[in-house]
Amino acid sequence: MNKILAITLLISSLLFAACEKASEERWINERNEIRSFLEQAGIDYYEDPEAGYFLYFLQEPDTLKDQPDISSTLELRYKGQIWQGATFYNSFDSSAADMLPLSGTIPGFQLASQKMYVGSQAVFILPSRLAYGEQGLAPDIPGHSILSFELSLEEVHVHF
């Protein structure tokens, strides 16, 4: 292997490792920031230990039936916002609920929604890597944005 190629590969691997370390540090910092906020606010929350999303219920369901899975289409109302910031979507004021195929949503929304039942209302807080990551979603969601979703689950349509 020539020396220039070897040096290029070494530099590339060092840059990749530095980016991975920065990404992991961002992930840890975001989770700590969210956890600290929820604890200071006295909110009883669930934190998924592996995936890293946060969820708390505003309204528990009347019954524990009709829970979505990844193949479900959800009939819901929801508000999405930059955590502690601007709202980028709100269907609570709409006359009709949204129909949303769960498999077409961001990873954190997919995971947290599956913890709900019809009739429940919850808030999800998603670290950026479970949302739109470093790229964001122009024009409303900058890269590295922590997102929160308030969601009221009205119906679950299961597909086989």
PDB file of C-alpha atoms in Angstrom:
ATOM      1  CA  MET A   1       0.000   0.000   0.000  1.00  0.00           C
ATOM      2  CA  ASN A   2       1.454   3.341  -0.870  1.00  0.00           C
ATOM      3  CA  LYS A   3       2.101   5.839   1.907  1.00  0.00           C
ATOM      4  CA  ILE A   4      -0.382   8.460   0.680  1.00  0.00           C
ATOM      5  CA  LEU A   5      -3.238   5.945   0.636  1.00  0.00           C
ATOM      6  CA  ALA A   6      -2.268   4.633   4.068  1.00  0.00           C
ATOM      7  CA  ILE A   7      -2.180   8.147   5.519  1.00  0.00           C
ATOM      8  CA  THR A   8      -5.526   8.994   3.881  1.00  0.00           C
ATOM      9  CA  LEU A   9      -7.123   5.874   5.367  1.00  0.00           C
ATOM     10  CA  LEU A  10      -5.689   6.648   8.797  1.00  0.00           C
ATOM     11  CA  ILE A  11      -6.966  10.238   8.731  1.00  0.00           C
ATOM     12  CA  SER A  12     -10.383   9.076   7.515  1.00  0.00           C
ATOM     13  CA  SER A  13     -10.702   6.520  10.294  1.00  0.00           C
ATOM     14  CA  LEU A  14      -9.616   9.073  12.918  1.00  0.00           C
ATOM     15  CA  LEU A  15     -12.187  11.600  11.641  1.00  0.00           C
ATOM     16  CA  PHE A  16     -14.897   8.933  11.646  1.00  0.00           C
ATOM     17  CA  ALA A  17     -14.019   7.950  15.222  1.00  0.00           C
ATOM     18  CA  ALA A  18     -14.104  11.614  16.309  1.00  0.00           C
ATOM     19  CA  CYS A  19     -17.541  12.077  14.693  1.00  0.00           C
ATOM     20  CA  GLU A  20     -18.832   8.920  16.374  1.00  0.00           C
ATOM     21  CA  LYS A  21     -17.554  10.137  19.750  1.00  0.00           C
ATOM     22  CA  ALA A  22     -19.173  13.572  19.258  1.00  0.00           C
ATOM     23  CA  SER A  23     -22.440  11.899  18.259  1.00  0.00           C
ATOM     24  CA  GLU A  24     -22.399   9.678  21.352  1.00  0.00           C
ATOM     25  CA  GLU A  25     -21.636  12.678  23.581  1.00  0.00           C
ATOM     26  CA  ARG A  26     -24.540  14.621  22.021  1.00  0.00           C
ATOM     27  CA  TRP A  27     -26.832  11.612  22.641  1.00  0.00           C
ATOM     28  CA  ILE A  28     -25.791  11.400  26.303  1.00  0.00           C
ATOM     29  CA  ASN A  29     -26.125  15.170  26.807  1.00  0.00           C
ATOM     30  CA  GLU A  30     -29.585  15.290  25.230  1.00  0.00           C
ATOM     31  CA  ARG A  31     -30.837  12.395  27.344  1.00  0.00           C
ATOM     32  CA  ASN A  32     -29.405  13.976  30.520  1.00  0.00           C
ATOM     33  CA  GLU A  33     -30.990  17.337  29.651  1.00  0.00           C
ATOM     34  CA  ILE A  34     -34.405  15.749  29.086  1.00  0.00           C
ATOM     35  CA  ARG A  35     -34.163  13.597  32.213  1.00  0.00           C
ATOM     36  CA  SER A  36     -33.145  16.597  34.330  1.00  0.00           C
ATOM     37  CA  PHE A  37     -36.029  18.716  33.014  1.00  0.00           C
ATOM     38  CA  LEU A  38     -38.626  16.005  33.700  1.00  0.00           C
ATOM     39  CA  GLU A  39     -37.299  15.332  37.194  1.00  0.00           C
ATOM     40  CA  GLN A  40     -37.197  19.043  38.102  1.00  0.00           C
ATOM     41  CA  ALA A  41     -40.759  19.427  36.812  1.00  0.00           C
ATOM     42  CA  GLY A  42     -41.859  16.479  38.974  1.00  0.00           C
ATOM     43  CA  ILE A  43     -43.201  14.568  35.977  1.00  0.00           C
ATOM     44  CA  ASP A  44     -43.605  10.808  36.356  1.00  0.00           C
ATOM     45  CA  TYR A  45     -42.088   9.532  33.098  1.00  0.00           C
ATOM     46  CA  TYR A  46     -40.952   6.394  31.338  1.00  0.00           C
ATOM     47  CA  GLU A  47     -37.521   6.314  29.696  1.00  0.00           C
ATOM     48  CA  ASP A  48     -36.807   3.506  27.286  1.00  0.00           C
ATOM     49  CA  PRO A  49     -33.392   2.301  28.467  1.00  0.00           C
ATOM     50  CA  GLU A  50     -32.289   0.993  25.076  1.00  0.00           C
ATOM     51  CA  ALA A  51     -33.883   3.325  22.536  1.00  0.00           C
ATOM     52  CA  GLY A  52     -33.670   6.443  24.696  1.00  0.00           C
ATOM     53  CA  TYR A  53     -37.041   8.122  24.190  1.00  0.00           C
ATOM     54  CA  PHE A  54     -39.107   9.574  27.035  1.00  0.00           C
ATOM     55  CA  LEU A  55     -42.861   9.257  27.473  1.00  0.00           C
ATOM     56  CA  TYR A  56     -45.384  10.406  30.023  1.00  0.00           C
ATOM     57  CA  PHE A  57     -49.151  10.119  30.056  1.00  0.00           C
ATOM     58  CA  LEU A  58     -51.529  13.054  30.299  1.00  0.00           C
ATOM     59  CA  GLN A  59     -54.524  10.712  30.190  1.00  0.00           C
ATOM     60  CA  GLU A  60     -54.543   6.979  30.774  1.00  0.00           C
ATOM     61  CA  PRO A  61     -56.831   4.837  28.600  1.00  0.00           C
ATOM     62  CA  ASP A  62     -60.111   3.449  29.938  1.00  0.00           C
ATOM     63  CA  THR A  63     -59.115  -0.053  28.823  1.00  0.00           C
ATOM     64  CA  LEU A  64     -55.861  -1.654  27.794  1.00  0.00           C
ATOM     65  CA  LYS A  65     -56.945  -2.719  24.330  1.00  0.00           C
ATOM     66  CA  ASP A  66     -56.234  -1.594  20.809  1.00  0.00           C
ATOM     67  CA  GLN A  67     -52.510  -1.000  21.106  1.00  0.00           C
ATOM     68  CA  PRO A  68     -50.712  -0.173  17.847  1.00  0.00           C
ATOM     69  CA  ASP A  69     -47.878  -2.094  16.267  1.00  0.00           C
ATOM     70  CA  ILE A  70     -45.569  -1.022  13.451  1.00  0.00           C
ATOM     71  CA  SER A  71     -48.046  -2.158  10.771  1.00  0.00           C
ATOM     72  CA  SER A  72     -50.912  -0.067  12.211  1.00  0.00           C
ATOM     73  CA  THR A  73     -52.410   3.123  10.881  1.00  0.00           C
ATOM     74  CA  LEU A  74     -53.171   5.521  13.705  1.00  0.00           C
ATOM     75  CA  GLU A  75     -56.151   7.818  13.883  1.00  0.00           C
ATOM     76  CA  LEU A  76     -54.904  10.577  16.142  1.00  0.00           C
ATOM     77  CA  ARG A  77     -54.506  14.197  16.934  1.00  0.00           C
ATOM     78  CA  TYR A  78     -51.056  15.470  17.710  1.00  0.00           C
ATOM     79  CA  LYS A  79     -48.866  18.469  18.175  1.00  0.00           C
ATOM     80  CA  GLY A  80     -45.201  18.361  17.217  1.00  0.00           C
ATOM     81  CA  GLN A  81     -42.719  20.935  18.373  1.00  0.00           C
ATOM     82  CA  ILE A  82     -39.089  21.637  18.850  1.00  0.00           C
ATOM     83  CA  TRP A  83     -38.672  20.693  22.489  1.00  0.00           C
ATOM     84  CA  GLN A  84     -39.449  23.790  24.575  1.00  0.00           C
ATOM     85  CA  GLY A  85     -39.790  25.761  21.337  1.00  0.00           C
ATOM     86  CA  ALA A  86     -41.785  26.390  18.186  1.00  0.00           C
ATOM     87  CA  THR A  87     -44.686  24.207  17.113  1.00  0.00           C
ATOM     88  CA  PHE A  88     -44.256  22.774  13.618  1.00  0.00           C
ATOM     89  CA  TYR A  89     -47.534  20.827  13.440  1.00  0.00           C
ATOM     90  CA  ASN A  90     -50.825  20.843  15.361  1.00  0.00           C
ATOM     91  CA  SER A  91     -53.950  18.875  14.486  1.00  0.00           C
ATOM     92  CA  PHE A  92     -55.757  19.357  17.817  1.00  0.00           C
ATOM     93  CA  ASP A  93     -57.736  22.248  16.347  1.00  0.00           C
ATOM     94  CA  SER A  94     -58.711  20.311  13.199  1.00  0.00           C
ATOM     95  CA  SER A  95     -62.230  19.026  12.688  1.00  0.00           C
ATOM     96  CA  ALA A  96     -60.960  15.571  11.693  1.00  0.00           C
ATOM     97  CA  ALA A  97     -58.239  13.394  13.160  1.00  0.00           C
ATOM     98  CA  ASP A  98     -55.100  12.579  11.175  1.00  0.00           C
ATOM     99  CA  MET A  99     -54.571   9.115   9.686  1.00  0.00           C
ATOM    100  CA  LEU A 100     -50.917   8.198  10.028  1.00  0.00           C
ATOM    101  CA  PRO A 101     -49.264   4.903   8.999  1.00  0.00           C
ATOM    102  CA  LEU A 102     -46.941   4.231  11.924  1.00  0.00           C
ATOM    103  CA  SER A 103     -44.274   2.670   9.694  1.00  0.00           C
ATOM    104  CA  GLY A 104     -43.902   6.008   7.878  1.00  0.00           C
ATOM    105  CA  THR A 105     -42.959   8.028  10.948  1.00  0.00           C
ATOM    106  CA  ILE A 106     -39.615   8.817  12.571  1.00  0.00           C
ATOM    107  CA  PRO A 107     -38.027   6.094  14.759  1.00  0.00           C
ATOM    108  CA  GLY A 108     -38.849   7.628  18.147  1.00  0.00           C
ATOM    109  CA  PHE A 109     -42.484   8.215  17.165  1.00  0.00           C
ATOM    110  CA  GLN A 110     -42.759   4.581  16.030  1.00  0.00           C
ATOM    111  CA  LEU A 111     -41.351   3.248  19.286  1.00  0.00           C
ATOM    112  CA  ALA A 112     -43.217   5.505  21.727  1.00  0.00           C
ATOM    113  CA  SER A 113     -46.591   5.158  19.947  1.00  0.00           C
ATOM    114  CA  GLN A 114     -46.504   1.416  20.532  1.00  0.00           C
ATOM    115  CA  LYS A 115     -46.652   2.072  24.303  1.00  0.00           C
ATOM    116  CA  MET A 116     -50.073   3.724  23.967  1.00  0.00           C
ATOM    117  CA  TYR A 117     -53.625   2.422  23.866  1.00  0.00           C
ATOM    118  CA  VAL A 118     -56.727   3.905  22.258  1.00  0.00           C
ATOM    119  CA  GLY A 119     -58.067   6.635  24.531  1.00  0.00           C
ATOM    120  CA  SER A 120     -54.711   7.619  25.962  1.00  0.00           C
ATOM    121  CA  GLN A 121     -52.972  10.940  25.608  1.00  0.00           C
ATOM    122  CA  ALA A 122     -49.229  11.173  26.064  1.00  0.00           C
ATOM    123  CA  VAL A 123     -46.166  13.299  25.454  1.00  0.00           C
ATOM    124  CA  PHE A 124     -43.066  11.860  23.813  1.00  0.00           C
ATOM    125  CA  ILE A 125     -39.711  13.593  24.018  1.00  0.00           C
ATOM    126  CA  LEU A 126     -37.267  12.342  21.423  1.00  0.00           C
ATOM    127  CA  PRO A 127     -33.529  12.954  21.371  1.00  0.00           C
ATOM    128  CA  SER A 128     -32.421  14.140  17.940  1.00  0.00           C
ATOM    129  CA  ARG A 129     -31.113  10.795  16.737  1.00  0.00           C
ATOM    130  CA  LEU A 130     -34.605   9.315  17.209  1.00  0.00           C
ATOM    131  CA  ALA A 131     -36.095  12.251  15.305  1.00  0.00           C
ATOM    132  CA  TYR A 132     -34.517  13.918  12.247  1.00  0.00           C
ATOM    133  CA  GLY A 133     -30.890  13.643  13.363  1.00  0.00           C
ATOM    134  CA  GLU A 134     -28.183  16.010  12.299  1.00  0.00           C
ATOM    135  CA  GLN A 135     -29.873  16.902   8.994  1.00  0.00           C
ATOM    136  CA  GLY A 136     -33.189  18.118  10.472  1.00  0.00           C
ATOM    137  CA  LEU A 137     -36.197  18.665   8.229  1.00  0.00           C
ATOM    138  CA  ALA A 138     -36.177  21.996   6.402  1.00  0.00           C
ATOM    139  CA  PRO A 139     -37.545  24.543   6.851  1.00  0.00           C
ATOM    140  CA  ASP A 140     -39.047  24.025  10.320  1.00  0.00           C
ATOM    141  CA  ILE A 141     -36.805  21.550  12.140  1.00  0.00           C
ATOM    142  CA  PRO A 142     -33.098  22.355  12.421  1.00  0.00           C
ATOM    143  CA  GLY A 143     -30.515  19.600  12.679  1.00  0.00           C
ATOM    144  CA  HIS A 144     -29.865  18.122  16.130  1.00  0.00           C
ATOM    145  CA  SER A 145     -33.341  19.118  17.365  1.00  0.00           C
ATOM    146  CA  ILE A 146     -34.894  17.400  20.339  1.00  0.00           C
ATOM    147  CA  LEU A 147     -38.581  17.019  19.516  1.00  0.00           C
ATOM    148  CA  SER A 148     -41.696  16.621  21.619  1.00  0.00           C
ATOM    149  CA  PHE A 149     -45.049  15.284  20.508  1.00  0.00           C
ATOM    150  CA  GLU A 150     -48.309  15.499  22.372  1.00  0.00           C
ATOM    151  CA  LEU A 151     -50.510  12.736  21.008  1.00  0.00           C
ATOM    152  CA  SER A 152     -54.118  11.683  21.575  1.00  0.00           C
ATOM    153  CA  LEU A 153     -54.723   8.194  20.167  1.00  0.00           C
ATOM    154  CA  GLU A 154     -58.312   7.850  18.905  1.00  0.00           C
ATOM    155  CA  GLU A 155     -58.272   4.620  16.873  1.00  0.00           C
ATOM    156  CA  VAL A 156     -55.860   1.932  15.726  1.00  0.00           C
ATOM    157  CA  HIS A 157     -56.375   0.351  12.321  1.00  0.00           C
ATOM    158  CA  VAL A 158     -54.475  -2.931  12.141  1.00  0.00           C
ATOM    159  CA  HIS A 159     -53.245  -4.252   8.804  1.00  0.00           C
ATOM    160  CA  PHE A 160     -52.317  -7.841   8.167  1.00  0.00           C
TER     161      PHE A 160
END
